[in-house]
XYZ file of C-alpha atoms in Angstrom:
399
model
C 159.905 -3.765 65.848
C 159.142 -4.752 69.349
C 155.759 -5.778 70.509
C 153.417 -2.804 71.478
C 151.537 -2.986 75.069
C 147.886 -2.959 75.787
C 148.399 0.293 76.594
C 150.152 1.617 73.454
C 147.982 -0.350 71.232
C 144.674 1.071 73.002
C 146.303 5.225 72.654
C 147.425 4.004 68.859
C 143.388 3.141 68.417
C 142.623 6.508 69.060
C 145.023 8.008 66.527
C 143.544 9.467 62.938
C 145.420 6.118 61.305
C 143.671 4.089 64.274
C 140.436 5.512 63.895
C 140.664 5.343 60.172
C 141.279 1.404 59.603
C 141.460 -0.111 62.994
C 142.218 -3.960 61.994
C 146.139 -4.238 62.373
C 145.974 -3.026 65.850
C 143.391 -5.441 66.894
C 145.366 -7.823 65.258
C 147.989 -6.602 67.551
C 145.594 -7.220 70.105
C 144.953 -10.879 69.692
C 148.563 -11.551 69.496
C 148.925 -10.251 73.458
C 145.775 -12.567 74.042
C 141.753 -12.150 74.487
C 141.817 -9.967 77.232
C 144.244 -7.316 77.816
C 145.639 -5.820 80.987
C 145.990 -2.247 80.825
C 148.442 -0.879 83.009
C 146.962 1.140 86.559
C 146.400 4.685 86.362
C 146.850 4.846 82.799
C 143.679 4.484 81.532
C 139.807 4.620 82.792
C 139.428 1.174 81.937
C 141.327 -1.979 83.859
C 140.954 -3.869 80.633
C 140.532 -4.647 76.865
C 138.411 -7.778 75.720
C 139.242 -8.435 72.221
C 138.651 -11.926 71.985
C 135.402 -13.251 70.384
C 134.522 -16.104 73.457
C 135.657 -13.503 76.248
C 133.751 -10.195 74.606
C 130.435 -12.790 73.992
C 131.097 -13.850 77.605
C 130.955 -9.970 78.860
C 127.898 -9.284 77.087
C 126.017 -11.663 78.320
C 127.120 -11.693 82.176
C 124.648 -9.048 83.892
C 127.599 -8.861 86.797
C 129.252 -6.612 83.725
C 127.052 -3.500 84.137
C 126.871 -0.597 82.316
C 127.408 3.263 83.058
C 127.154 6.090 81.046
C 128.346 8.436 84.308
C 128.739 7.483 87.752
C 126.442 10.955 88.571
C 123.040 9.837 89.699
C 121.598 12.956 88.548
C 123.414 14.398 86.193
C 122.955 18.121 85.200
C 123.738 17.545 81.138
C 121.317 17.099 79.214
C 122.466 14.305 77.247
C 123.544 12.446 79.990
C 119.908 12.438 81.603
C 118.210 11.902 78.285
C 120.937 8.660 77.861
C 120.870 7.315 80.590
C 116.989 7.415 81.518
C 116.828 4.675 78.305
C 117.535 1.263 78.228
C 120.143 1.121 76.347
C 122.161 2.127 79.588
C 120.095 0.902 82.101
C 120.829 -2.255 84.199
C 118.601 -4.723 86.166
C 115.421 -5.033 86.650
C 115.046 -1.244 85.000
C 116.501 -2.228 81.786
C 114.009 -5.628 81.603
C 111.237 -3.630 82.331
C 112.081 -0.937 79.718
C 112.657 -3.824 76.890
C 109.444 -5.611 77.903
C 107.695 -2.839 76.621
C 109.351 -2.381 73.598
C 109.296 -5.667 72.384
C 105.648 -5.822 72.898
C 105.100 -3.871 70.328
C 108.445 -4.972 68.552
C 106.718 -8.035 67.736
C 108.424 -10.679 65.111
C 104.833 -10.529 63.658
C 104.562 -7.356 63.871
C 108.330 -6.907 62.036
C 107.289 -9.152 59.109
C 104.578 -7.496 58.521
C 106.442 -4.417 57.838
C 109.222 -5.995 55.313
C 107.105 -4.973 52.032
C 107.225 -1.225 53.736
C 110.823 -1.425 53.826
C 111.327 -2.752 50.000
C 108.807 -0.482 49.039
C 111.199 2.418 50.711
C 114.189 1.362 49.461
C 112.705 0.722 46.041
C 111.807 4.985 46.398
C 114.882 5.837 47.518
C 116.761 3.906 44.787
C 114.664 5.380 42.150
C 115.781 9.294 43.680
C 119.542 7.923 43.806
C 118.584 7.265 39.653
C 117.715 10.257 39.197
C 120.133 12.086 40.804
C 122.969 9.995 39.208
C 121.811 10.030 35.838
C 123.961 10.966 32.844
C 126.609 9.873 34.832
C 126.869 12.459 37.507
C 128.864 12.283 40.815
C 126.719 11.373 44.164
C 127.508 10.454 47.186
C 126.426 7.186 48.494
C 126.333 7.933 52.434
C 122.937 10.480 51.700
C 121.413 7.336 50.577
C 122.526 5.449 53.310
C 121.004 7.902 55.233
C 117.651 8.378 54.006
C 116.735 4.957 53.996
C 117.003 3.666 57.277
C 115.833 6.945 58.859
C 112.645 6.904 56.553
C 112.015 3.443 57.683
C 112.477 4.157 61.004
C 110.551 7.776 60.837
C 107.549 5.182 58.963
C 107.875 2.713 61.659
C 107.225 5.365 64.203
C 105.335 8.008 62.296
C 107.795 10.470 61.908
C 106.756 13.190 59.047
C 108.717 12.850 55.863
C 109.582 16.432 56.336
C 111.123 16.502 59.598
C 113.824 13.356 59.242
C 116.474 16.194 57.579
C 116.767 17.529 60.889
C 117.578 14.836 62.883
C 121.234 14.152 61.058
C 123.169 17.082 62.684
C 121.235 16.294 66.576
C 122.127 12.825 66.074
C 125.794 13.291 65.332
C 126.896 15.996 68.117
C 125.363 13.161 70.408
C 127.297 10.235 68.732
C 130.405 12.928 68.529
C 130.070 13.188 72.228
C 129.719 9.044 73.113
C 133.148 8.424 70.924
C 136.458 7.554 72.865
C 137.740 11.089 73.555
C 134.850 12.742 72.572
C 134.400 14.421 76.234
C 135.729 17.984 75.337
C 133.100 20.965 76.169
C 132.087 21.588 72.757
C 131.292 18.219 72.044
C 129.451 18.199 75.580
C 127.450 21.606 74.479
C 126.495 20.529 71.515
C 125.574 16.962 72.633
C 123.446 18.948 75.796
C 121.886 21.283 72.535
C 120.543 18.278 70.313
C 119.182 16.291 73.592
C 116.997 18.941 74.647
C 115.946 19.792 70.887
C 115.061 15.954 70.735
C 113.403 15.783 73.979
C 111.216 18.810 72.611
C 110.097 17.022 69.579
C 109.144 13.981 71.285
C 107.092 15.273 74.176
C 104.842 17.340 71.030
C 104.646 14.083 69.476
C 103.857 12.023 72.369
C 101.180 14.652 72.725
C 99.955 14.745 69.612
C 99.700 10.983 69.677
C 97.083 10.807 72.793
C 94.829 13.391 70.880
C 94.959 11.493 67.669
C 96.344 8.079 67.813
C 97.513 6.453 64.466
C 98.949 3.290 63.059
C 102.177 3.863 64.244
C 105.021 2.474 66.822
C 104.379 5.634 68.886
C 101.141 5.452 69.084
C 100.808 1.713 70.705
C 103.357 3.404 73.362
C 101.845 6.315 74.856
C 99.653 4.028 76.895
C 102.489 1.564 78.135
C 103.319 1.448 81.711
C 106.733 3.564 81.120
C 106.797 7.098 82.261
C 106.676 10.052 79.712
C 110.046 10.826 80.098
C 111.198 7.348 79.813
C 109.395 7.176 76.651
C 111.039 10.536 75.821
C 114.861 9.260 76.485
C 113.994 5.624 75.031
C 112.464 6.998 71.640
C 115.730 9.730 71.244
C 118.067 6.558 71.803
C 115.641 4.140 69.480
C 116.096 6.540 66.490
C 119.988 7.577 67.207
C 120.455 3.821 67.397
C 118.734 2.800 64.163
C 119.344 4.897 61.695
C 123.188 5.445 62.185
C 124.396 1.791 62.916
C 122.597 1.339 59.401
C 124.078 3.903 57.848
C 127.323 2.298 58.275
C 126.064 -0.849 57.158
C 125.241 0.605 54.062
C 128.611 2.082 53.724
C 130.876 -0.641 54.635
C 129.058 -3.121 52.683
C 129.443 -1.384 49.690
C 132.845 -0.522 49.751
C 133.410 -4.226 50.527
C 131.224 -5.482 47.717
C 132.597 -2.895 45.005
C 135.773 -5.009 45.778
C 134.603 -8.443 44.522
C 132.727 -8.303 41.095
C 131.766 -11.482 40.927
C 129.968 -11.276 44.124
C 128.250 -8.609 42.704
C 127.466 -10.647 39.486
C 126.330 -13.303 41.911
C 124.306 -11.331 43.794
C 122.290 -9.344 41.008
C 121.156 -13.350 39.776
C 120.557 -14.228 43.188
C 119.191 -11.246 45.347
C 118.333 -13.282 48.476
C 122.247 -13.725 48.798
C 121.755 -10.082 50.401
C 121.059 -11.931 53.293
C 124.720 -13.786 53.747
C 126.248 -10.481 52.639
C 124.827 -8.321 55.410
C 125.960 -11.041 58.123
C 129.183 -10.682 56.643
C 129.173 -7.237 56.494
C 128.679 -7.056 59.733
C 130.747 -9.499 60.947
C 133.797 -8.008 58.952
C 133.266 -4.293 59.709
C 131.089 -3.815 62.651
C 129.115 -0.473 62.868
C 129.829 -0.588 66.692
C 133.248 -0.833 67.483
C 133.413 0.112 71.509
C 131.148 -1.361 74.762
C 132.202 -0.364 77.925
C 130.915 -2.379 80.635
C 131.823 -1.958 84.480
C 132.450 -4.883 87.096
C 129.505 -4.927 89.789
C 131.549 -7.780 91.420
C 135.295 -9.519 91.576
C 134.913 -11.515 88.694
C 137.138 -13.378 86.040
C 137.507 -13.308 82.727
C 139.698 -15.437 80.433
C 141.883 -15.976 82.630
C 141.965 -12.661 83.873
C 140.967 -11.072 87.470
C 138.183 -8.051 87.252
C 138.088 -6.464 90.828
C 134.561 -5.072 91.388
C 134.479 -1.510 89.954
C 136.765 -2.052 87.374
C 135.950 -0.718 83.782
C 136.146 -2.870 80.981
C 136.206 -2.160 77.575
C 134.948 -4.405 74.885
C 135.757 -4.707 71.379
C 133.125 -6.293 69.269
C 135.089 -5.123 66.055
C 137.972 -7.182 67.164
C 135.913 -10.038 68.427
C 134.847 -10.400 65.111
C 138.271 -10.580 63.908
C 139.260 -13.609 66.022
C 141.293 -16.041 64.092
C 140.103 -18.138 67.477
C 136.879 -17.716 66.099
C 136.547 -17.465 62.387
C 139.513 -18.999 60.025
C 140.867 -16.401 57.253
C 139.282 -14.042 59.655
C 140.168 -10.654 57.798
C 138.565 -11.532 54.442
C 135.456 -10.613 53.352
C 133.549 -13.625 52.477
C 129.420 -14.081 52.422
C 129.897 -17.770 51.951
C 132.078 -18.620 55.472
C 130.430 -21.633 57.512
C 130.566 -19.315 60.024
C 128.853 -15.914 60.257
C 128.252 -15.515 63.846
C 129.609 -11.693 65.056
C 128.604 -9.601 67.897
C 127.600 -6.530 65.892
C 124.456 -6.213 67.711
C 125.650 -7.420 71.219
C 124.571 -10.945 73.047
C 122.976 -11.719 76.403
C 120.280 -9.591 77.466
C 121.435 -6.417 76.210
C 121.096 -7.643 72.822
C 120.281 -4.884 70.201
C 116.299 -4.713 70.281
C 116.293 -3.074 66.393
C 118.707 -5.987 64.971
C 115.714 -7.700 63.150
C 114.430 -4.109 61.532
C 118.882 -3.100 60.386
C 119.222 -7.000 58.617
C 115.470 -6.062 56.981
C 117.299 -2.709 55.447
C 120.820 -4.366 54.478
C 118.881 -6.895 52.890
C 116.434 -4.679 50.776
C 119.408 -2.258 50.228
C 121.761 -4.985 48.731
C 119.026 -7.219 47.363
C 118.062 -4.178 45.174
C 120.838 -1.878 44.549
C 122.827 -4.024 41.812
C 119.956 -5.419 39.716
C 118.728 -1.670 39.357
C 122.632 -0.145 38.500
C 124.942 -3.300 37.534
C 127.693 -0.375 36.465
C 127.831 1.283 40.054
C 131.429 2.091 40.776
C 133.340 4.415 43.337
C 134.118 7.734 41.302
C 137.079 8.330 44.528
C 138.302 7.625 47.658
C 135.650 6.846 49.990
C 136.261 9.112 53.211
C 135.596 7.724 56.210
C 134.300 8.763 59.310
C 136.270 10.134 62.275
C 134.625 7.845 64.675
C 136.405 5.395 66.276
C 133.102 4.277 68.606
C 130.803 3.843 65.469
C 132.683 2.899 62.158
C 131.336 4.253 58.493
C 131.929 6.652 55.947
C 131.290 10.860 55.727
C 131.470 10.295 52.085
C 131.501 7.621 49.234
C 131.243 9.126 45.794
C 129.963 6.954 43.064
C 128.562 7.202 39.888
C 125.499 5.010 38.520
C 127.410 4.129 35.476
């Protein structure tokens, strides 16, 4: 068979065989080199970065800017709420944003809060128990769920009874970012859960000057940011955290279920959680898509970027460099290597990366010394996402 373009390869990634396991084509990539042209008018973007030293290279070079929508006032909701955060802000808005944040994101402050997040996942293990007892059919992803958005909901004071609601809002948002995921019922819906969001945080951002607590929230409402910028920062802080966990969650243990005697190693030695969620990530990233857009004629391996241009990167891909890492496809905790670009590089690197490894490492360093018999009772299903990669379901039994 003749070699596919840029172009073919990119329309093939958003097929349902694409979206569904992703690797061979970005094999395909690599083969064409680390950045690929697309051809004009074809596509929104100018090119693909698929190489590990190129995409690290993007991320870190400010001069690659991002947009959510070229509208400076946008009338959907989700694209105001979106793009008033910093997670698509550029320079000096986005520093300012982040300095905030990580004032109160605090390495200390992080620590501090790892016996939380045992302590959670050791709770939500003992419900997964129950509910798989006598060997009854569950389904992994609700687990995968619940414990990083109870983490996060604890981190930020969130009421146990209200994280249910935030699944559905947070999808038909995520639904909307995916590559082709502009059509108007995906907009309406993403428009819908923004506003709903927006609604719950302005009551709690009220509630929170009346009656401060020990809580993230609560060492924000007096920050130098705006309300609404706290509004559209918290809505993208929670989106952000729980789902790119989720996946995490899901892709590790589909990967692990695969080696038993990684399993057996890790139930003796739990701290080797650690090495497996790097190579989780590294293997099968939770993000899969960055776009980035050219505020200047620029070059890039090789390759002119005109000012203007769109660029989209491919961290999932980057990862996959046999440039990069040798034997690059298989899964393996114990590489030299475990360097990725799950959670970005440069200044736009994820702010929540320290609380996600805290979860995968609690997750992993628990779940096979409490069931050593877990096993897959079908075909995991995964996710129609091609932006974020994970599961919809994973049914297991507890053994």
């Amino acid at each position: 068979m003749a070699a596919r373009s840029a172009n073919e390869i990119l329309a093939a990634l958003g097929s349902e065989q694409g979206r569904r396991d992703p690797m061979p084509l970005f094999a395909e990539l690599h083969r064409i080199g680390p950045v690929c042209r697309l051809e004009p008018g074809t596509s929104p973007y100018a090119v693909v970065v698929n190489g590990y030293d190129a995409a690290q290279e993007a991320l870190k070079d400010t001069r690659f800017g991002r947009l959510l929508t070229a509208d400076p006032d946008p009338q959907d909701a989700v694209l105001r709420r979106l793009g008033g955060s910093m997670m698509f802000k550029n320079e000096p808005e986005h520093l300012r944003m982040r300095k905030v944040f990580q004032a109160v994101l605090t390495p200390r402050r992080l620590t501090g809060f790892e016996p939380v997040v045992e302590a959670l996942a050791t709770e939500l293990l003992d419900d997964l128990g129950k509910a798989g007892r006598d060997g009854q059919v569950i389904d992994f992803v609700d687990f995968a769920y619940r414990l990083p958005i109870t983490v996060i909901g604890t981190f930020l004071g969130i009421p146990r009874s209200d994280l249910g609601w935030f699944r559905d809002r947070t999808k038909a948002i995520d639904d909307y970012l995916d590559l082709g995921g502009k059509a108007p019922e995906r907009l309406a819906a993403a428009n819908q859960a923004a506003d709903e969001l927006n609604d719950y945080y302005a009551r709690m951002l009220a509630d929170r000057r009346v009656q401060p607590r020990d809580d993230l929230v609560s060492s924000l409402v007096d920050s130098e940011l705006a309300e609404q910028e706290l509004i559209d920062n918290l809505l993208v802080l929670v989106n952000a955290s729980f789902v790119t966990t989720m996946n995490l969650l899901t892709n590790g243990l589909e990967l692990l279920l695969a080696q038993p005697l990684l399993i057996d190693a890790l139930r003796n030695e739990p701290d080797r959680a650690a090495g497996c969620v790097e190579e989780i990530l590294r293997h099968q990233s939770s993000v899969q898509l960055i776009s980035r857009k050219a505020s200047v004629d620029l070059e890039l391996a090789g390759e002119t970027i005109t000012e203007g241009s769109l660029v989209l990167i491919l961290p999932g891909a980057a990862n996959r460099d046999p440039a990069k890492h040798s034997d690059a496809d298989a899964f393996d905790p114990d590489r030299a290597d475990l360097q990725h670009l799950s959670f970005g590089a440069g200044p736009f690197y994820c702010v929540g990366a320290g609380l996600a490894r805290m979860e995968g490492r609690a997750a992993f360093g628990q779940l096979f010394q409490r069931f050593p018999q877990l096993q897959l009772a079908g075909e995991p299903v995964r996710s129609h996402s091609l932006l974020l990669r994970g599961h919809a379901s994973m049914p297991i039994r507890l053994g």
